[in-house]
Amino acid sequence: MPLERPPINSSVPHSARIWNHWLGGKDCYEIDRQVGDQIAAANPAILDIARAQRAFLARAVEHLVGAAGIRQFLDVGTGLPTADNTHEVAQRLAPEARIVYVDHDPIVLAHAEALLTSTPEGVTDYIDADLRDPDAILEQAARTLDFTRPIALILLGITAHITDDSVYDVVGRLTDALPSGSYLVLCDDTEVVNPRQMREMIEQWNEASDNPRVNRSPEQLARFFDGLELLEPGLVSVSRWRPAKTGTAVPAEVDDFGGVALKP
């Protein structure tokens, strides 16, 4: 049965559609392109951040499926479908992989059918739920995922939308529910590489969007991994997390830091 599609206001810019525009997608409106281009003109590095975060997702999932043997993924804050979504990367390597996407966004809900494709051996599902309600996420995810077996929890660019310290309790509730051998994959924007531009960007974003964000320091992001074992190279710019070996040059840092950690 198709998911019910709520009305979408195409006259107000939206973060998911702006991000889709930065990644070269077409699921956006003129207002999203205008605001996205204004932000990118003020801070061109945001385009590198968007691409680097997407590439980090692919490398992290490839590692977890391959070296770590993970077959279950809980991807919260899915965003609009684009190239190399979690299920596509995971099921290329392990067709039996099971993926649950979570978002609480009418924009994403309208496109969720594109996320519900799967190999015959595996499963993908979509939950309409808010990160601020981790108990609802866990209850619904348990219909598809086996919480007695390891699960990779993916939180890319989503924790910034909870702008106060309650976000640590929210993420902690999710990781506490995961069994031993599970993983947390998390990243978000910082003000390390281009602090002035990132500060101006977040102010411009919050002025234009109805979904405010906050930039956090690497030290603040590190708190999400308390009690977990960060894999090498630790908490770093996502561009430098196990980059593809295309030469001897070290990739340039971007203002998006993250890591992958094992739950003992």
Coordinates of C-alpha atoms in Angstrom, one line a residue:
M1 CA 0.0 0.0 0.0
P2 CA 1.5 3.4 -0.9
L3 CA 2.3 5.7 2.0
E4 CA -0.1 8.5 2.5
R5 CA 1.4 11.7 1.1
P6 CA 0.7 14.9 3.1
P7 CA 0.5 18.3 1.4
I8 CA 3.8 20.0 0.8
N9 CA 4.3 23.7 0.9
S10 CA 6.5 24.6 -2.1
S11 CA 6.7 28.3 -1.2
V12 CA 8.8 27.7 1.9
P13 CA 12.4 26.5 1.6
H14 CA 13.1 23.1 3.3
S15 CA 16.4 21.7 4.6
A16 CA 15.9 18.2 3.0
R17 CA 15.2 19.7 -0.4
I18 CA 18.1 22.2 -0.1
W19 CA 20.4 19.3 0.8
N20 CA 19.1 17.4 -2.2
H21 CA 19.9 20.4 -4.4
W22 CA 23.5 20.5 -3.1
L23 CA 23.9 16.8 -4.0
G24 CA 22.7 17.5 -7.6
G25 CA 19.2 16.0 -7.1
K26 CA 16.0 17.2 -8.7
D27 CA 13.6 16.8 -5.8
C28 CA 13.4 20.5 -4.9
Y29 CA 11.6 23.6 -5.8
E30 CA 12.7 27.0 -7.0
I31 CA 12.7 28.5 -3.5
D32 CA 15.0 25.6 -2.3
R33 CA 17.4 26.2 -5.2
Q34 CA 17.4 30.0 -4.5
V35 CA 18.2 29.6 -0.8
G36 CA 20.6 26.7 -1.4
D37 CA 22.5 28.8 -4.0
Q38 CA 22.6 31.8 -1.6
I39 CA 24.0 29.7 1.2
A40 CA 26.5 28.0 -1.2
A41 CA 27.6 31.5 -2.5
A42 CA 28.4 32.6 1.0
N43 CA 30.0 29.3 2.0
P44 CA 31.0 27.2 -1.1
A45 CA 32.4 24.6 1.2
I46 CA 28.9 23.4 2.0
L47 CA 28.9 21.6 -1.4
D48 CA 32.1 19.7 -0.4
I49 CA 30.5 18.9 3.0
A50 CA 27.4 17.4 1.3
R51 CA 29.4 15.2 -1.0
A52 CA 31.9 14.2 1.7
Q53 CA 29.1 13.2 4.0
R54 CA 27.5 11.0 1.4
A55 CA 30.8 9.4 0.6
F56 CA 31.4 8.8 4.3
L57 CA 28.1 7.0 4.5
A58 CA 29.1 4.6 1.7
R59 CA 32.5 3.8 3.1
A60 CA 31.1 3.3 6.6
V61 CA 28.4 0.9 5.4
E62 CA 30.8 -1.0 3.2
H63 CA 33.1 -1.5 6.2
L64 CA 30.3 -2.6 8.5
V65 CA 28.9 -5.1 6.0
G66 CA 32.2 -6.4 4.9
A67 CA 34.7 -6.4 7.8
A68 CA 32.2 -6.2 10.7
G69 CA 29.5 -8.5 9.2
I70 CA 26.6 -6.2 10.0
R71 CA 23.4 -7.1 8.3
Q72 CA 20.9 -4.7 10.0
F73 CA 20.8 -0.9 9.7
L74 CA 18.7 1.7 11.4
D75 CA 19.1 5.0 9.5
V76 CA 17.5 7.9 11.3
G77 CA 17.2 11.2 9.5
T78 CA 17.1 9.6 6.1
G79 CA 16.6 12.7 4.0
L80 CA 15.6 12.5 0.4
P81 CA 16.6 9.5 -1.6
T82 CA 19.7 10.1 -3.8
A83 CA 22.6 8.0 -5.1
D84 CA 24.0 5.3 -2.8
N85 CA 21.4 5.2 -0.1
T86 CA 22.1 2.9 2.8
H87 CA 20.1 -0.1 1.5
E88 CA 21.8 0.2 -1.9
V89 CA 25.3 0.1 -0.5
A90 CA 24.5 -2.6 2.0
Q91 CA 22.5 -4.9 -0.3
R92 CA 25.1 -4.7 -3.0
L93 CA 27.5 -6.5 -0.7
A94 CA 24.9 -8.5 1.4
P95 CA 21.6 -9.0 -0.4
E96 CA 20.0 -10.3 2.8
A97 CA 20.7 -7.0 4.7
R98 CA 17.7 -5.4 6.5
I99 CA 17.4 -1.6 6.6
V100 CA 14.9 0.6 8.4
Y101 CA 14.8 4.2 7.4
V102 CA 13.4 6.8 9.8
D103 CA 12.3 10.4 9.2
H104 CA 9.6 12.8 10.4
D105 CA 9.3 15.0 7.4
P106 CA 6.5 15.2 4.8
I107 CA 9.0 15.9 2.1
V108 CA 10.8 12.6 2.8
L109 CA 7.5 10.7 3.3
A110 CA 6.3 11.8 -0.1
H111 CA 9.4 10.1 -1.7
A112 CA 9.7 7.2 0.7
E113 CA 8.5 4.6 -1.9
A114 CA 11.9 5.1 -3.6
L115 CA 13.5 3.9 -0.3
L116 CA 11.4 0.8 -0.1
T117 CA 13.0 -1.2 -2.9
S118 CA 14.9 -4.2 -1.7
T119 CA 16.6 -7.3 -2.9
P120 CA 14.3 -10.4 -2.7
E121 CA 16.6 -11.7 0.1
G122 CA 16.6 -8.5 2.2
V123 CA 14.1 -6.0 3.6
T124 CA 13.8 -2.3 3.6
D125 CA 11.2 -0.4 5.6
Y126 CA 10.3 3.2 6.4
I127 CA 9.1 4.7 9.7
D128 CA 7.5 8.1 10.1
A129 CA 9.0 9.1 13.4
D130 CA 10.9 11.9 15.0
L131 CA 14.4 11.5 16.5
R132 CA 13.1 13.3 19.6
D133 CA 10.9 10.2 20.3
P134 CA 13.4 7.4 20.4
D135 CA 11.0 5.0 22.1
A136 CA 8.6 5.2 19.1
I137 CA 11.5 4.6 16.7
L138 CA 12.7 1.5 18.7
E139 CA 9.2 0.1 19.0
Q140 CA 8.5 0.4 15.2
A141 CA 12.0 -0.7 14.1
A142 CA 11.6 -3.9 16.1
R143 CA 9.0 -5.0 13.6
T144 CA 11.7 -5.4 11.0
L145 CA 15.0 -5.6 12.9
D146 CA 16.1 -8.2 15.4
F147 CA 17.3 -6.4 18.5
T148 CA 19.0 -9.5 19.8
R149 CA 21.5 -9.3 16.9
P150 CA 23.9 -6.4 16.1
I151 CA 22.5 -3.3 14.4
A152 CA 24.3 -0.3 12.9
L153 CA 22.6 3.0 14.0
I154 CA 23.2 5.7 11.4
L155 CA 22.8 9.4 12.4
L156 CA 24.2 11.6 9.7
G157 CA 23.6 15.4 9.9
I158 CA 20.5 14.9 12.0
T159 CA 21.6 15.5 15.6
A160 CA 22.2 19.2 14.8
H161 CA 18.4 19.6 14.5
I162 CA 18.1 19.1 18.3
T163 CA 19.8 22.3 19.3
D164 CA 20.1 21.7 23.1
D165 CA 21.8 19.1 25.2
S166 CA 18.8 16.9 25.3
V167 CA 20.2 15.4 22.1
Y168 CA 22.7 13.3 24.2
D169 CA 19.9 11.6 26.1
V170 CA 18.0 10.9 22.8
V171 CA 21.0 9.3 21.2
G172 CA 21.9 7.5 24.4
R173 CA 18.4 6.0 24.5
L174 CA 18.9 4.6 21.0
T175 CA 22.4 3.2 21.6
D176 CA 21.4 1.7 24.9
A177 CA 18.7 -0.4 23.1
L178 CA 21.3 -1.9 20.8
P179 CA 22.9 -5.3 21.6
S180 CA 26.6 -5.8 22.1
G181 CA 28.4 -5.8 18.8
S182 CA 26.3 -3.0 17.3
Y183 CA 27.7 0.2 15.9
L184 CA 27.0 3.9 15.9
V185 CA 27.8 5.9 12.7
L186 CA 27.4 9.6 13.4
C187 CA 28.5 12.9 11.9
D188 CA 27.5 16.6 11.9
D189 CA 28.6 20.1 11.0
T190 CA 31.4 21.9 12.9
E191 CA 33.1 25.2 12.9
V192 CA 36.7 24.0 12.6
V193 CA 37.9 24.5 9.0
N194 CA 36.0 27.7 8.1
P195 CA 34.5 29.0 11.4
R196 CA 33.2 32.3 10.2
Q197 CA 31.6 30.9 7.1
M198 CA 30.0 28.1 9.0
R199 CA 28.7 30.4 11.6
E200 CA 27.2 32.7 8.9
M201 CA 25.8 29.7 7.1
I202 CA 23.9 28.4 10.1
E203 CA 22.5 31.8 10.8
Q204 CA 21.3 32.1 7.2
W205 CA 19.9 28.6 7.3
N206 CA 18.0 29.2 10.5
E207 CA 16.6 32.5 9.2
A208 CA 15.4 30.9 5.9
S209 CA 14.3 27.4 7.1
D210 CA 11.7 26.1 9.5
N211 CA 14.0 23.4 10.7
P212 CA 16.8 25.1 12.8
R213 CA 20.2 23.6 13.3
V214 CA 23.3 24.2 15.5
N215 CA 26.9 23.5 14.7
R216 CA 28.8 21.5 17.4
S217 CA 32.5 21.3 18.2
P218 CA 34.4 18.0 17.7
E219 CA 34.5 17.7 21.5
Q220 CA 30.7 18.1 21.7
L221 CA 30.3 15.5 18.9
A222 CA 32.7 13.1 20.8
R223 CA 30.2 12.9 23.7
F224 CA 27.8 10.9 21.4
F225 CA 30.4 8.1 21.5
D226 CA 30.8 7.9 25.2
G227 CA 31.0 4.3 26.3
L228 CA 31.6 3.1 22.8
E229 CA 34.9 2.1 21.1
L230 CA 35.7 4.4 18.2
L231 CA 37.3 2.7 15.2
E232 CA 40.4 4.1 13.7
P233 CA 41.0 6.9 12.8
G234 CA 38.6 8.1 15.5
L235 CA 36.5 11.2 15.3
V236 CA 37.7 13.1 12.2
S237 CA 36.6 15.2 9.3
V238 CA 34.3 12.8 7.3
S239 CA 36.5 13.3 4.3
R240 CA 39.4 11.7 6.3
W241 CA 37.5 8.7 7.6
R242 CA 39.2 5.8 5.7
P243 CA 39.3 7.6 2.4
A244 CA 39.5 5.7 -0.8
K245 CA 43.1 5.2 -1.8
T246 CA 43.4 7.3 -5.0
G247 CA 46.9 8.6 -4.4
T248 CA 49.2 9.8 -1.6
A249 CA 47.5 13.1 -1.0
V250 CA 45.4 13.4 2.3
P251 CA 41.9 14.6 1.5
A252 CA 41.2 18.2 2.6
E253 CA 39.2 18.5 5.8
V254 CA 35.6 19.6 5.7
D255 CA 33.5 21.1 8.5
D256 CA 31.6 17.8 9.1
F257 CA 33.2 15.5 11.7
G258 CA 32.2 12.0 12.6
G259 CA 33.2 8.5 13.3
V260 CA 32.1 4.9 13.6
A261 CA 32.1 3.2 17.0
L262 CA 31.5 -0.3 18.3
K263 CA 29.2 -1.0 21.3
P264 CA 31.2 -3.5 23.5

